[in-house]
Short mmCIF file of C-alpha atoms and ligand atoms in Angstrom, two decimals:
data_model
loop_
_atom_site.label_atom_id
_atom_site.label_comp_id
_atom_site.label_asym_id
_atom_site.label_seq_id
_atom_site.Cartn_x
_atom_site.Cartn_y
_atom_site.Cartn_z
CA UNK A 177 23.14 10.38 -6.26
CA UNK A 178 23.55 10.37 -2.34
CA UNK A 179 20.58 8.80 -0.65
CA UNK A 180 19.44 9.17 3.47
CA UNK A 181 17.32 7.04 4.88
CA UNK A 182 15.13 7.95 7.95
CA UNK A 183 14.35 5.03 10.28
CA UNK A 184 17.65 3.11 8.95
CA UNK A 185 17.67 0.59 12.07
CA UNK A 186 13.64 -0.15 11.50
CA UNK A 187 11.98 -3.11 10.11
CA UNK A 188 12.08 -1.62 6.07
CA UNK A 189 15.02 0.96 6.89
CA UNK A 190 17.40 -1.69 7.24
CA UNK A 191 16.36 -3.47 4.35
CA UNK A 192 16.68 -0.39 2.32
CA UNK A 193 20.24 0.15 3.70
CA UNK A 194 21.34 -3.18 2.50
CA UNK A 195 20.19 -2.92 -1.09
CA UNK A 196 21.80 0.61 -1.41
CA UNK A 197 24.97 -0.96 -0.21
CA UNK A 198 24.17 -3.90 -2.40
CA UNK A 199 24.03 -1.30 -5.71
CA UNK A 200 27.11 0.98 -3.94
CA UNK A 201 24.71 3.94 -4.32
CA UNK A 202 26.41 5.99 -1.52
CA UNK A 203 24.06 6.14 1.53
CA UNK A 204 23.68 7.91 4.88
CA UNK A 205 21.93 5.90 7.42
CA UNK A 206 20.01 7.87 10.03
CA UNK A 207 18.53 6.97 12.61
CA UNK A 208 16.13 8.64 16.15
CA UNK A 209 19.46 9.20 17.79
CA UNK A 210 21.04 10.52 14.61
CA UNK A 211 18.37 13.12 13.19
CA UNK A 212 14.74 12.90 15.58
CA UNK A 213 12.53 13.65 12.76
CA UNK A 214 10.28 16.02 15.32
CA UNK A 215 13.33 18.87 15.69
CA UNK A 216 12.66 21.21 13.54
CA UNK A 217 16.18 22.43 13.55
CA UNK A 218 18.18 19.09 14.07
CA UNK A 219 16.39 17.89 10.19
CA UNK A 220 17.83 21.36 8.80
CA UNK A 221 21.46 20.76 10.80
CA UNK A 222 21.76 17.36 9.37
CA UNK A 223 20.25 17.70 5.65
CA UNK A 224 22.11 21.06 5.35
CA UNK A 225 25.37 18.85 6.58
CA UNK A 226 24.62 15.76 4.44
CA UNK A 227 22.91 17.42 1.32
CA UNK A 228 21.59 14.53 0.28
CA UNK A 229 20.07 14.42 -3.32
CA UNK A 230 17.37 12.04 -2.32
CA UNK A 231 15.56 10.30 1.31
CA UNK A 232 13.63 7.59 1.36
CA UNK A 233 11.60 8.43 4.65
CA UNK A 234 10.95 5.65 6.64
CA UNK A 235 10.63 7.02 10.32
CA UNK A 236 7.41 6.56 11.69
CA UNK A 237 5.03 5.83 14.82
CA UNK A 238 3.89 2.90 13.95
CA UNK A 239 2.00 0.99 16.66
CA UNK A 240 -1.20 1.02 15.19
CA UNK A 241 -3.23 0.10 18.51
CA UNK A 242 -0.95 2.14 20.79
CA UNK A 243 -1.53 5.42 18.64
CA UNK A 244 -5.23 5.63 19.69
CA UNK A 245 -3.90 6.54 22.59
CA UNK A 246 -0.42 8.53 22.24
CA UNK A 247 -2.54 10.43 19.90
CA UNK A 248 0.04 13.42 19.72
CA UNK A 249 3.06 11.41 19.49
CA UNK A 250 1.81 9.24 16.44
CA UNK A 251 1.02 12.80 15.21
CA UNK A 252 4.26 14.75 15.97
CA UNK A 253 6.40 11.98 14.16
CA UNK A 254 3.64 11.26 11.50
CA UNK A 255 2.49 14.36 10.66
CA UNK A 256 4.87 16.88 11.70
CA UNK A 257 7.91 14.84 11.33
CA UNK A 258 7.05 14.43 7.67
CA UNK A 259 5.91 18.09 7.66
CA UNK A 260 10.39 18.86 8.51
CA UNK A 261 11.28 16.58 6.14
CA UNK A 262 9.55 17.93 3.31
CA UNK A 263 10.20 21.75 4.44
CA UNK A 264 13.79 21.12 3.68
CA UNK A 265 13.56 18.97 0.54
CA UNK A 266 11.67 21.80 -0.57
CA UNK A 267 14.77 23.90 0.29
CA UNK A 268 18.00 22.00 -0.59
CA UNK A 269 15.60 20.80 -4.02
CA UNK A 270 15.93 16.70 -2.49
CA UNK A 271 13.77 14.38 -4.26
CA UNK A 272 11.79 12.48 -1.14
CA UNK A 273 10.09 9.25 -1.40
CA UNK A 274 7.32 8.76 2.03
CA UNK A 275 6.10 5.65 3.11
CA UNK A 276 2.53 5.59 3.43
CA UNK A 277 0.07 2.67 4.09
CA UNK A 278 -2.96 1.35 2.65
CA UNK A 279 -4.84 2.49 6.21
CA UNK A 280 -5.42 6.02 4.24
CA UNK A 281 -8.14 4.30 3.13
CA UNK A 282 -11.40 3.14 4.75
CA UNK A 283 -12.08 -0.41 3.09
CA UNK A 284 -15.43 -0.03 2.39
CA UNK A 285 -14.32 0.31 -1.37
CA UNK A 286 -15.28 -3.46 -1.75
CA UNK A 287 -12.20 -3.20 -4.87
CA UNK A 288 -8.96 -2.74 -5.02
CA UNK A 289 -8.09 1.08 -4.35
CA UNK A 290 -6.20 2.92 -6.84
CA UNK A 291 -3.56 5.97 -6.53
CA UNK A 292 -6.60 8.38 -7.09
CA UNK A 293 -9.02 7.12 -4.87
CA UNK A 294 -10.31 9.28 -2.33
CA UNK A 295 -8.79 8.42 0.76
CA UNK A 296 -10.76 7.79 4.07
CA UNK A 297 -8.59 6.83 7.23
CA UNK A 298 -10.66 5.19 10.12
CA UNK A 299 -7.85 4.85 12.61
CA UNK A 300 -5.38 7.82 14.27
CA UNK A 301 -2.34 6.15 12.89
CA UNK A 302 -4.11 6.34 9.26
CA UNK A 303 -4.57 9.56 9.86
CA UNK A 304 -1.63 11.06 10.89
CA UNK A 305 -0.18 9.07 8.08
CA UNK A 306 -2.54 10.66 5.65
CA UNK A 307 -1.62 14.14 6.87
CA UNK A 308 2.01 13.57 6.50
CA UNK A 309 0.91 12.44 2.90
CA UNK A 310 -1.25 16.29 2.92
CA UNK A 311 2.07 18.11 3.66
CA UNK A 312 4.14 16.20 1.18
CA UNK A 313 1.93 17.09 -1.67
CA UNK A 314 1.55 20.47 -0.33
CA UNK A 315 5.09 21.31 0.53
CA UNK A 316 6.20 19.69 -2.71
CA UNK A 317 6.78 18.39 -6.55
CA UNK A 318 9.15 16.14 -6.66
CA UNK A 319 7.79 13.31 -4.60
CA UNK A 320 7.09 9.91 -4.53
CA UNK A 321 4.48 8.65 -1.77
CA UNK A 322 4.87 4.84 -1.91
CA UNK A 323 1.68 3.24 0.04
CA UNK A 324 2.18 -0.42 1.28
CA UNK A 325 0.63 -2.82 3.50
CA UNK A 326 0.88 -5.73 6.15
CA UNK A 327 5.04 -5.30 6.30
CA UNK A 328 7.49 -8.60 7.26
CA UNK A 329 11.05 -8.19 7.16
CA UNK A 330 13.78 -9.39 8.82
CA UNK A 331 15.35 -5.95 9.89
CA UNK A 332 15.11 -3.80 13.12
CA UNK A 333 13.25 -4.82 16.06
CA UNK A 334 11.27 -7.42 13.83
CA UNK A 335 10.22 -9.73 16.52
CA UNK A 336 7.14 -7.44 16.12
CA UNK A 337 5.87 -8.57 12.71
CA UNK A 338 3.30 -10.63 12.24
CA UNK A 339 5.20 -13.95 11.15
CA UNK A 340 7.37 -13.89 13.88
CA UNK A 341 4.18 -13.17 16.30
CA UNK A 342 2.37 -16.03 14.85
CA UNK A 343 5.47 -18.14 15.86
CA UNK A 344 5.89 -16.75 19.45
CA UNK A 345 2.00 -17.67 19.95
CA UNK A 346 2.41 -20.76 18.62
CA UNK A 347 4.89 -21.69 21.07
CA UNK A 348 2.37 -21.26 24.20
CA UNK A 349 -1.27 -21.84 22.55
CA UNK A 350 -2.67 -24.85 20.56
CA UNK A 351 -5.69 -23.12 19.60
CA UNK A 352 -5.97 -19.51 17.95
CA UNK A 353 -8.49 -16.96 16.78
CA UNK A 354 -7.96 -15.18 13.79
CA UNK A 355 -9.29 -11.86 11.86
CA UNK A 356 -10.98 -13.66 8.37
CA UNK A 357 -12.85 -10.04 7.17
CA UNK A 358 -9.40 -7.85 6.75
CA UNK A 359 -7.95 -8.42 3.74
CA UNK A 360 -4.65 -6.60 1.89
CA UNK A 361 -1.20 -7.94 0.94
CA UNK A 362 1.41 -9.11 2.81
CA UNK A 363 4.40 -7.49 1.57
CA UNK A 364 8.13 -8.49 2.28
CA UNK A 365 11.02 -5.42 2.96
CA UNK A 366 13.31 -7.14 0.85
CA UNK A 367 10.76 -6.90 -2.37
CA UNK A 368 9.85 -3.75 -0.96
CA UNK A 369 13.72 -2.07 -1.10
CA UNK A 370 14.38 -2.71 -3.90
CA UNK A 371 11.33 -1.49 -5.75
CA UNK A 372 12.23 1.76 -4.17
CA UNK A 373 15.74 1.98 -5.17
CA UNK A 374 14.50 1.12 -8.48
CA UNK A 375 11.88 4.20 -7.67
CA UNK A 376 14.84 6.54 -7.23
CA UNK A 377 15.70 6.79 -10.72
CA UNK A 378 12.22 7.45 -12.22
CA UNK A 379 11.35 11.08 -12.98
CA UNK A 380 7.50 10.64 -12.70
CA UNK A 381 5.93 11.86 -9.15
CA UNK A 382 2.80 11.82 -7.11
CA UNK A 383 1.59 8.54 -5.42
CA UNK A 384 2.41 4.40 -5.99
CA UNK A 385 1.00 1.60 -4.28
CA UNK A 386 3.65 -0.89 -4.24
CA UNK A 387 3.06 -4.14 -2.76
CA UNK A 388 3.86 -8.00 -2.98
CA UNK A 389 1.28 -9.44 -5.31
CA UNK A 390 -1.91 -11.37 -4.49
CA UNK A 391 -3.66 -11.21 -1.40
CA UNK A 392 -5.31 -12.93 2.09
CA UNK A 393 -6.78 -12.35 5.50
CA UNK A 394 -4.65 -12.50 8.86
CA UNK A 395 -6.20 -16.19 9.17
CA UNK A 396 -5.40 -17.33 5.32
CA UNK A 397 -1.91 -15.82 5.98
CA UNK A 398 -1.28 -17.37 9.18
CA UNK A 399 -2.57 -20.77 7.83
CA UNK A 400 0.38 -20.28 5.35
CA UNK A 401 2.80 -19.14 8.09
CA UNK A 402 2.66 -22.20 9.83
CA UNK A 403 2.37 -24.41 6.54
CA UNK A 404 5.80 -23.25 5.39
CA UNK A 405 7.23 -23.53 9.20
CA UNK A 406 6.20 -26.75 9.52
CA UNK A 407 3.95 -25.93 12.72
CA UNK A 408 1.37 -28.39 12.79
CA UNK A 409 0.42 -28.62 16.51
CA UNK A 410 -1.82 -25.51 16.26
CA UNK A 411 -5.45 -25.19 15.82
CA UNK A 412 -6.73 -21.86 14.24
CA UNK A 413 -10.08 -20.87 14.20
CA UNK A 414 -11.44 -17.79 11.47
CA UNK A 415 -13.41 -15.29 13.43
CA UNK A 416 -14.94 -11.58 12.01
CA UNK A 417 -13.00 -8.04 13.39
CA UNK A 418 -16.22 -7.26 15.54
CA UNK A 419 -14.96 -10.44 17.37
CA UNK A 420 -11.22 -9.41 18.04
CA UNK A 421 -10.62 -6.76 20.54
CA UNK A 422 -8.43 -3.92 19.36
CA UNK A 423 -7.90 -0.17 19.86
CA UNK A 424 -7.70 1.10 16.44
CA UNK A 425 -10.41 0.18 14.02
CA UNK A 426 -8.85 -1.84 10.51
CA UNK A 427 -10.06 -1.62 7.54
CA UNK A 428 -11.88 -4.87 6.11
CA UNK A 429 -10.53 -4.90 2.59
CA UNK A 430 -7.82 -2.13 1.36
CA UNK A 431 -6.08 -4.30 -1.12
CA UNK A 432 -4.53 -1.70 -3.44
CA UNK A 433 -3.66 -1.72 -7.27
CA UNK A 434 -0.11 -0.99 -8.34
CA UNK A 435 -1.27 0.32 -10.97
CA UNK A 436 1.16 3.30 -12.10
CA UNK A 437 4.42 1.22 -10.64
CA UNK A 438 3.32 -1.02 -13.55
CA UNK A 439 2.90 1.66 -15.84
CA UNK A 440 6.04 2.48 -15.76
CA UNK A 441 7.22 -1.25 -16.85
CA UNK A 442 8.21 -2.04 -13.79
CA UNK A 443 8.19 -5.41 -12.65
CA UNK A 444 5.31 -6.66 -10.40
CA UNK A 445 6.67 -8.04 -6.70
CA UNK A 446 6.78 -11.65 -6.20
CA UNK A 447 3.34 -13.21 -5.36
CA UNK A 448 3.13 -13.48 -1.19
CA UNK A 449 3.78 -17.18 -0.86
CA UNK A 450 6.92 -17.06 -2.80
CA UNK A 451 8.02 -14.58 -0.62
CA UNK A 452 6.77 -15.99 2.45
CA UNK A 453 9.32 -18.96 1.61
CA UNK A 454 11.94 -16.47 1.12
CA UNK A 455 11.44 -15.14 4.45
CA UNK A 456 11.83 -18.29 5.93
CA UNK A 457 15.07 -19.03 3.75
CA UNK A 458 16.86 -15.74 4.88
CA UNK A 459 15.50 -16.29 8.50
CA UNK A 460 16.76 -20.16 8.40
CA UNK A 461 20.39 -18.26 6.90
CA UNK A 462 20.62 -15.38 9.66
CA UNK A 463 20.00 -18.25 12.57
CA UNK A 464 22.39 -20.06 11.11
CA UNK A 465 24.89 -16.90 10.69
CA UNK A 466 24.00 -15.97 14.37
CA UNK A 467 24.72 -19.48 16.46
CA UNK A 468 27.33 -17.78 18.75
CA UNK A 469 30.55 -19.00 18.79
CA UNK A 470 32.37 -19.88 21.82
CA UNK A 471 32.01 -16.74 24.73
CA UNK A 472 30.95 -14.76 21.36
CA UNK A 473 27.60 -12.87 21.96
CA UNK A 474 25.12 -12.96 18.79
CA UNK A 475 24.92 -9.23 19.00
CA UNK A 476 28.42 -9.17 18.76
CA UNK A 477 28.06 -11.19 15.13
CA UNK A 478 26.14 -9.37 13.17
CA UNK A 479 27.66 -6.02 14.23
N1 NAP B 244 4.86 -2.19 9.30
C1 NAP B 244 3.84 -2.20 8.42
O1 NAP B 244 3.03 -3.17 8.35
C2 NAP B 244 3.64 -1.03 7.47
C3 NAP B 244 2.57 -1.07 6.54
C4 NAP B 244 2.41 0.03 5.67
C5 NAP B 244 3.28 1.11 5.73
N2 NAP B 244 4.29 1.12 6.66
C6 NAP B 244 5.18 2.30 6.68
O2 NAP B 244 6.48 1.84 6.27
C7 NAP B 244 7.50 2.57 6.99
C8 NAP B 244 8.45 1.59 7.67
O3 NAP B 244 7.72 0.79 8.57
P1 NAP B 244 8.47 -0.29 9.51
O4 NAP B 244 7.51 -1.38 9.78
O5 NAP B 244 9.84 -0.59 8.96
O6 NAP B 244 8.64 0.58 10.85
P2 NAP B 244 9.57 0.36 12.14
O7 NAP B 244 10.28 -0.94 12.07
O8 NAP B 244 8.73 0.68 13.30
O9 NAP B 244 10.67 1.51 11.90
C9 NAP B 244 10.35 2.86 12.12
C10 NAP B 244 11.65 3.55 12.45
O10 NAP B 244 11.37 4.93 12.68
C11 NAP B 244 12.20 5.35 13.76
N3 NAP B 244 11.64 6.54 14.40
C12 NAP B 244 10.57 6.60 15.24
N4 NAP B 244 10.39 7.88 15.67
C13 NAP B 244 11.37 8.62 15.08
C14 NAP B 244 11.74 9.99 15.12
N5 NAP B 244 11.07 10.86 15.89
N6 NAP B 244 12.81 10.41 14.41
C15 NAP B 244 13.54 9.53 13.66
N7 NAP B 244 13.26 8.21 13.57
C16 NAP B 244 12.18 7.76 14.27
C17 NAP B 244 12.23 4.16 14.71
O11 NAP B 244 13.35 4.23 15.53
P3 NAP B 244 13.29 3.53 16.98
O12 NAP B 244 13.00 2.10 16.73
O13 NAP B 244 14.66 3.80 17.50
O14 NAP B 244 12.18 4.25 17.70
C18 NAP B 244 12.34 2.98 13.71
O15 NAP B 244 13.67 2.70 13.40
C19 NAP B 244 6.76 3.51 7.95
O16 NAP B 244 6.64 4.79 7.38
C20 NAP B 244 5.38 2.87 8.07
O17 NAP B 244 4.37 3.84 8.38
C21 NAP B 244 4.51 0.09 7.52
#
């Protein structure tokens, strides 16, 4: 087995990295500079070079607001991107697993959407998502599209995830407004990797919704953000999505079953609060790691 990894230096890519390395499953990481998943020809130079026998493809556009308006861009990565991928998997016969998000769906469902439900995306980055899922299916058979939802991690340019926004805010505001009608999972990379190294070895293909178990609102979750960091000094105040001005449309409830990940026997993720608290431990670890020492820069550390 020889695994690549699109979008190695993002939130989930590095994540993935690390448990690979954990297991010594020999890995190639690659990332924009290495292999831009839009050039046609630069994805057949490097899988033809690296013949891997599996990638876990994480590269995406995924600024959900910003893609309503670099409507081609989310689309060329998204869509086409995934499009090269899979032409060549096809070709060199590599098993691919895509990332994929629970914004194929609409949330009007009112339950919890399954692998089989139809899928309905009301936002471009849904979209171009779903098409990359289209081309996939189309392009080939051994696949594994993993939909997930609302991801944390501590990898990559994370500063952008909603826990560590939550604490940025929290810094400069006493009061806060937050979404209580948009409800999924919060799901945490480092459950998330190593479900799908675990995913790697299974022969059965088509799609899995894997995600942390349980599931809140953006208002219940950042009531437990700041529970577990200790922020007290904060007031936040539950408001509906026709309230909170954004670009892209969200869907109000696309909480999604697991169902066929525990078919397969495969144990559940963690429940989101336990992993919330893990968070926090390996966040409290890597500050700790990084305090530079003397005329040492933390970049410098963790390198
Ligand atoms: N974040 C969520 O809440 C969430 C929820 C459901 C599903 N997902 C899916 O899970 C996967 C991982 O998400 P994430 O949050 O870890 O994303 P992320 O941190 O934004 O990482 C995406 C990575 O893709 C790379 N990339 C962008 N354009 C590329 C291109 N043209 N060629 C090669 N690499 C490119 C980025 O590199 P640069 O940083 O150098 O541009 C970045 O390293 C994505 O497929 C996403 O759609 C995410």
């Amino acid at each position: 087995m020889k695994v690549l990894v699109t979008g190695a230096n993002g939130m989930l890519g590095t994540e993935v990295m690390r448990q690979l390395d954990r297991l010594e499953i020999p890995a190639v990481s690659s990332t924009i500079d290495d292999m831009d998943v839009t050039k046609l020809d630069v994805v057949r130079d490097v899988l033809h070079r690296e013949c891997p026998t599996h990638i876990i493809h994480t590269a995406a556009f995924t600024l959900v607001d910003t893609a309503e308006k670099d409507k081609l861009l989310a689309y060329q990565i998204n869509a086409e991107g995934t499009k090269n991928i899979a032409f060549f998997c096809r070709e060199l016969d590599i098993e691919l697993i895509y990332l994929s998000t629970d914004y194929v769906f609409s949330g009007e469902k009112g339950d919890p959407y399954t692998e089989t439900d139809p899928t309905d995306p009301i936002n471009m980055y849904g979209m171009t998502k779903l098409l990359g899922e289209e081309y996939v299916r189309v392009l080939l058979e051994k696949y594994k599209i993993v939909r997930t939802s609302w991801l944390n991690g501590l990898g990559g340019d994370y500063s952008r995830n909603f826990i560590e926004t939550m604490l940025r805010v929290a810094k400069t505001r006493s009061t806060l407004s937050l979404v209580n009608d948009q409800v999924s999972h919060p799901t945490f990379t480092f459950d998330l990797a190593q479900a799908l190294v675990t995913l790697l070895d299974v022969n059965v293909y088509g799609n899995y919704h894997v995600t942390n178990s349980g599931e809140c609102s953006w208002y219940e979750f950042a009531q437990e953000i700041f529970s577990v960091a200790g922020v007290e000094d904060i007031t936040i105040r539950p408001i509906l999505s026709e309230q909170f001005r954004s670009a892209a449309k969200r869907p109000r409830y696309s909480a999604l079953e697991n169902t066929r990940f525990k078919d397969l026997g495969l144990k559940p993720l963690p429940y989101w609060k336990e992993s919330l608290k893990e968070y926090f431990r390996r966040r409290r670890l890597s500050d700790s790691l990084s305090v530079p020492q003397e005329g040492q820069s933390p970049k410098a550390m963790q390198q």
